[in-house]
Short mmCIF file of N, CA and C in Angstrom, two decimals:
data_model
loop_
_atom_site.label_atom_id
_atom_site.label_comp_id
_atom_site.label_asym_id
_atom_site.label_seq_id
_atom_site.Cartn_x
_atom_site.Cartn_y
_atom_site.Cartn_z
N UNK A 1308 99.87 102.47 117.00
CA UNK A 1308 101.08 103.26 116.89
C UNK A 1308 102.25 102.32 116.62
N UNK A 1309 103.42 102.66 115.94
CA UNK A 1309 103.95 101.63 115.01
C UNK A 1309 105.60 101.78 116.53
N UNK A 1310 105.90 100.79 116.82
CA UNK A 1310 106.95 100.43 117.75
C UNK A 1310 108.17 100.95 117.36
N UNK A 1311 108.29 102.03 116.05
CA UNK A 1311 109.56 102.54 115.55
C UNK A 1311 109.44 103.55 114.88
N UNK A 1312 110.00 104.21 114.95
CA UNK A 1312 110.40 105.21 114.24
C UNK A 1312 111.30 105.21 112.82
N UNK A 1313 110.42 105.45 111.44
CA UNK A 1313 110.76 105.30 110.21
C UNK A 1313 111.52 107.10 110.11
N UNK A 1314 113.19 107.06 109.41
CA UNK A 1314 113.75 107.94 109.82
C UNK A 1314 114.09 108.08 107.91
N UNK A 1315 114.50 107.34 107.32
CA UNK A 1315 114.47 107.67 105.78
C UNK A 1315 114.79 105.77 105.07
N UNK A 1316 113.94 106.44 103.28
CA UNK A 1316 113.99 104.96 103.14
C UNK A 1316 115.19 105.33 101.82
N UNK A 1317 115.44 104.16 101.48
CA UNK A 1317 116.96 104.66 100.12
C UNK A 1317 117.06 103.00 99.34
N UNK A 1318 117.75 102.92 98.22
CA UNK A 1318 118.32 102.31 97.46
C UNK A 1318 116.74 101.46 97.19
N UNK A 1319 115.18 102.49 96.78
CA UNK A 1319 114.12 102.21 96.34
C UNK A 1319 114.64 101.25 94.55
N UNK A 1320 114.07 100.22 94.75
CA UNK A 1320 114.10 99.38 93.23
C UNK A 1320 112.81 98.74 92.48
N UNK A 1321 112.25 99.27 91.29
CA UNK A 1321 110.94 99.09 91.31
C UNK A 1321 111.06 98.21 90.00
N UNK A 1322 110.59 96.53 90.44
CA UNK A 1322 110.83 95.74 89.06
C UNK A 1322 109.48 95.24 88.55
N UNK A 1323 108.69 96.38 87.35
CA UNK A 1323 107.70 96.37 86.58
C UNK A 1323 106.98 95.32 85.92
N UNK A 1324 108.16 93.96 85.93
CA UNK A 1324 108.03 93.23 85.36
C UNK A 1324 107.42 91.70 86.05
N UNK A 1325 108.26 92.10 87.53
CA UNK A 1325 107.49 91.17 88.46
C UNK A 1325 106.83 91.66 89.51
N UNK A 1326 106.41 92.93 89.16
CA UNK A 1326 105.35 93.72 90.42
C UNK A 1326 105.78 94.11 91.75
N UNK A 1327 107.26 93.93 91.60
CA UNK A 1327 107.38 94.05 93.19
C UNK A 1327 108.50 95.53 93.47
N UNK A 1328 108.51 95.85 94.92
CA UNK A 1328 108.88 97.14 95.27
C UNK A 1328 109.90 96.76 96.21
N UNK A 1329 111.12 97.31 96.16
CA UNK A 1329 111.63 96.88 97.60
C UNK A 1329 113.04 97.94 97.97
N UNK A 1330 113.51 98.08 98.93
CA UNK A 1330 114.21 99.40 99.11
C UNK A 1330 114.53 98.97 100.68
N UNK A 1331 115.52 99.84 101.36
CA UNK A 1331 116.06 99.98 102.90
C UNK A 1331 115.40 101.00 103.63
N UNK A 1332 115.07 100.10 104.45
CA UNK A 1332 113.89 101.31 105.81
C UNK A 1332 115.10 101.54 106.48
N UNK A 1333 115.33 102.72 107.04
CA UNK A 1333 116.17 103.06 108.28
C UNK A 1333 115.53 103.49 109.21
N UNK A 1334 115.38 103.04 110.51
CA UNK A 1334 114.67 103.02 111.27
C UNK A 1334 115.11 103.28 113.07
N UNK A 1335 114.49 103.82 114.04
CA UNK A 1335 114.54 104.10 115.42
C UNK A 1335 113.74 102.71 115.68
N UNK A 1336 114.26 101.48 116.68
CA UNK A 1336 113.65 100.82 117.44
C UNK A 1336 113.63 101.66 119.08
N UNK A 1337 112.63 100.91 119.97
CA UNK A 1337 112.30 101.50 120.50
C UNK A 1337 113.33 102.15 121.73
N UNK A 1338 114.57 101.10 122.05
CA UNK A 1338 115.66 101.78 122.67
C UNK A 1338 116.91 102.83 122.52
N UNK A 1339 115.98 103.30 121.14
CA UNK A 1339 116.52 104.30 120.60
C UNK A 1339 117.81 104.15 119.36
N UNK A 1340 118.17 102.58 118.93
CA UNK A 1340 119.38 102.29 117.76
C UNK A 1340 118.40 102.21 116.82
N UNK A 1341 119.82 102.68 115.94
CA UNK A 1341 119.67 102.60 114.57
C UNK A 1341 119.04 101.32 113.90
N UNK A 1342 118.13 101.05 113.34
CA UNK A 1342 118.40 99.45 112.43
C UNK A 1342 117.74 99.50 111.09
N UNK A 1343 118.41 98.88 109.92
CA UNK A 1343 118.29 99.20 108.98
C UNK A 1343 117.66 97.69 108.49
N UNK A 1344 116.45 97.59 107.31
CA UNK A 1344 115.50 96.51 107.27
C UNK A 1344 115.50 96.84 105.78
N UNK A 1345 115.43 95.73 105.22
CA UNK A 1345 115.28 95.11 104.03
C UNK A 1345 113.61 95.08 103.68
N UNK A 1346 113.15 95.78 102.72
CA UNK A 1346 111.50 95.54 102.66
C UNK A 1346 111.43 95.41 100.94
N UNK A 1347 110.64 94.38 100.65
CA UNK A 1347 110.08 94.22 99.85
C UNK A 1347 108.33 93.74 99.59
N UNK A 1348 107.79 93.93 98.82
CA UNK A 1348 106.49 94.57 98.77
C UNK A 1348 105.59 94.32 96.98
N UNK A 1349 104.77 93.51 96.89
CA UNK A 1349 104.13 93.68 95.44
C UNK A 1349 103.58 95.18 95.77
N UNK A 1350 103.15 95.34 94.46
CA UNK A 1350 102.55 96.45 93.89
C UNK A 1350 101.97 96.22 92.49
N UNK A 1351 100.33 96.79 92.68
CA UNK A 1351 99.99 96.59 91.58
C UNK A 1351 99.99 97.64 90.10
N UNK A 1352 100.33 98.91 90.44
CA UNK A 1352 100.54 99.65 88.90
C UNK A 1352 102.25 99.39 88.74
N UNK A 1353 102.08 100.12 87.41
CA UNK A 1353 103.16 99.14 86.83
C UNK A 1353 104.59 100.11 86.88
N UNK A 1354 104.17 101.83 87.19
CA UNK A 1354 104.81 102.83 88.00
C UNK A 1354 104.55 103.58 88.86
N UNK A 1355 105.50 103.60 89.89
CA UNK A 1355 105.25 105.07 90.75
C UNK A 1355 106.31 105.86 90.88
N UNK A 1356 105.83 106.92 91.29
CA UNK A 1356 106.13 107.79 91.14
C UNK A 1356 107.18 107.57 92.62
N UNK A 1357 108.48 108.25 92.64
CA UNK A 1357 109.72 108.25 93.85
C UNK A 1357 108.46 108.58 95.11
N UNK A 1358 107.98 109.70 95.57
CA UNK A 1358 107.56 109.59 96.31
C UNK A 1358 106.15 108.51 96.85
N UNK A 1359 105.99 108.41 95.82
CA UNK A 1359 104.56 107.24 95.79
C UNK A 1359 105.36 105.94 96.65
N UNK A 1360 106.43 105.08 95.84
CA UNK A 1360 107.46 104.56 95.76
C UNK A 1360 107.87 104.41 97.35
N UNK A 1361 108.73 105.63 98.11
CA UNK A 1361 108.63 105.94 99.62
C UNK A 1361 107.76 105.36 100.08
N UNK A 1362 106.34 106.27 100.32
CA UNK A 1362 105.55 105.79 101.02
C UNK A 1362 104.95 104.49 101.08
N UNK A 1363 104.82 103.66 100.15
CA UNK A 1363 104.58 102.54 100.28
C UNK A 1363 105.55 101.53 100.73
N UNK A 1364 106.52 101.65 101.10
CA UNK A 1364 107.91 101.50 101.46
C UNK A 1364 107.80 101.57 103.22
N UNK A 1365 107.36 102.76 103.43
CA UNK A 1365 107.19 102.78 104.94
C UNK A 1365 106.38 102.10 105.28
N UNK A 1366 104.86 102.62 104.63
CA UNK A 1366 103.90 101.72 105.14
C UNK A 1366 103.99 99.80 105.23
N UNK A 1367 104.49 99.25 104.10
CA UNK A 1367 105.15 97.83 104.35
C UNK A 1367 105.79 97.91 105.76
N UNK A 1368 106.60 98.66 106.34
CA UNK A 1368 107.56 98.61 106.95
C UNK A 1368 106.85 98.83 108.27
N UNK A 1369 106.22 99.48 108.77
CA UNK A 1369 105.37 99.62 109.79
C UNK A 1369 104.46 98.30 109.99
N UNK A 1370 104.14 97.58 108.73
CA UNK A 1370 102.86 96.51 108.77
C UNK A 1370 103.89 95.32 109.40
N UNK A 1371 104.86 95.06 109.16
CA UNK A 1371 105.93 94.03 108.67
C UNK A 1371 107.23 94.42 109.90
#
């Protein structure tokens, strides 16, 4: 079970050219503040789709 709570992710940037994904997790730590995390992430197709995009976004963010 992941120590936070993923609440929305934003300013997703997907650069095709060097494979990588990266965007702002906003997030619940566990004493209940706000904190906002920087994630970046390869990826191997060369688009996704916004919601595709998200979720792989969280999931980094939970691993990381």
């Amino acid at each position: 079970m992941p120590t936070h709570r993923v609440i929305h992710v934003e300013n997703i940037r997907h650069d095709p050219l060097l494979g990588r994904l990266s965007g702002t997790v906003i997030h619940r730590d566990p004493e209940g503040d706000l904190m906002r995390q920087t994630v970046t992430t390869p990826v191997e197709k060369p688009s996704l789709a916004h919601a595709e995009a998200e979720a792989h976004l969280r999931r980094a963010a939970d691993q990381g």
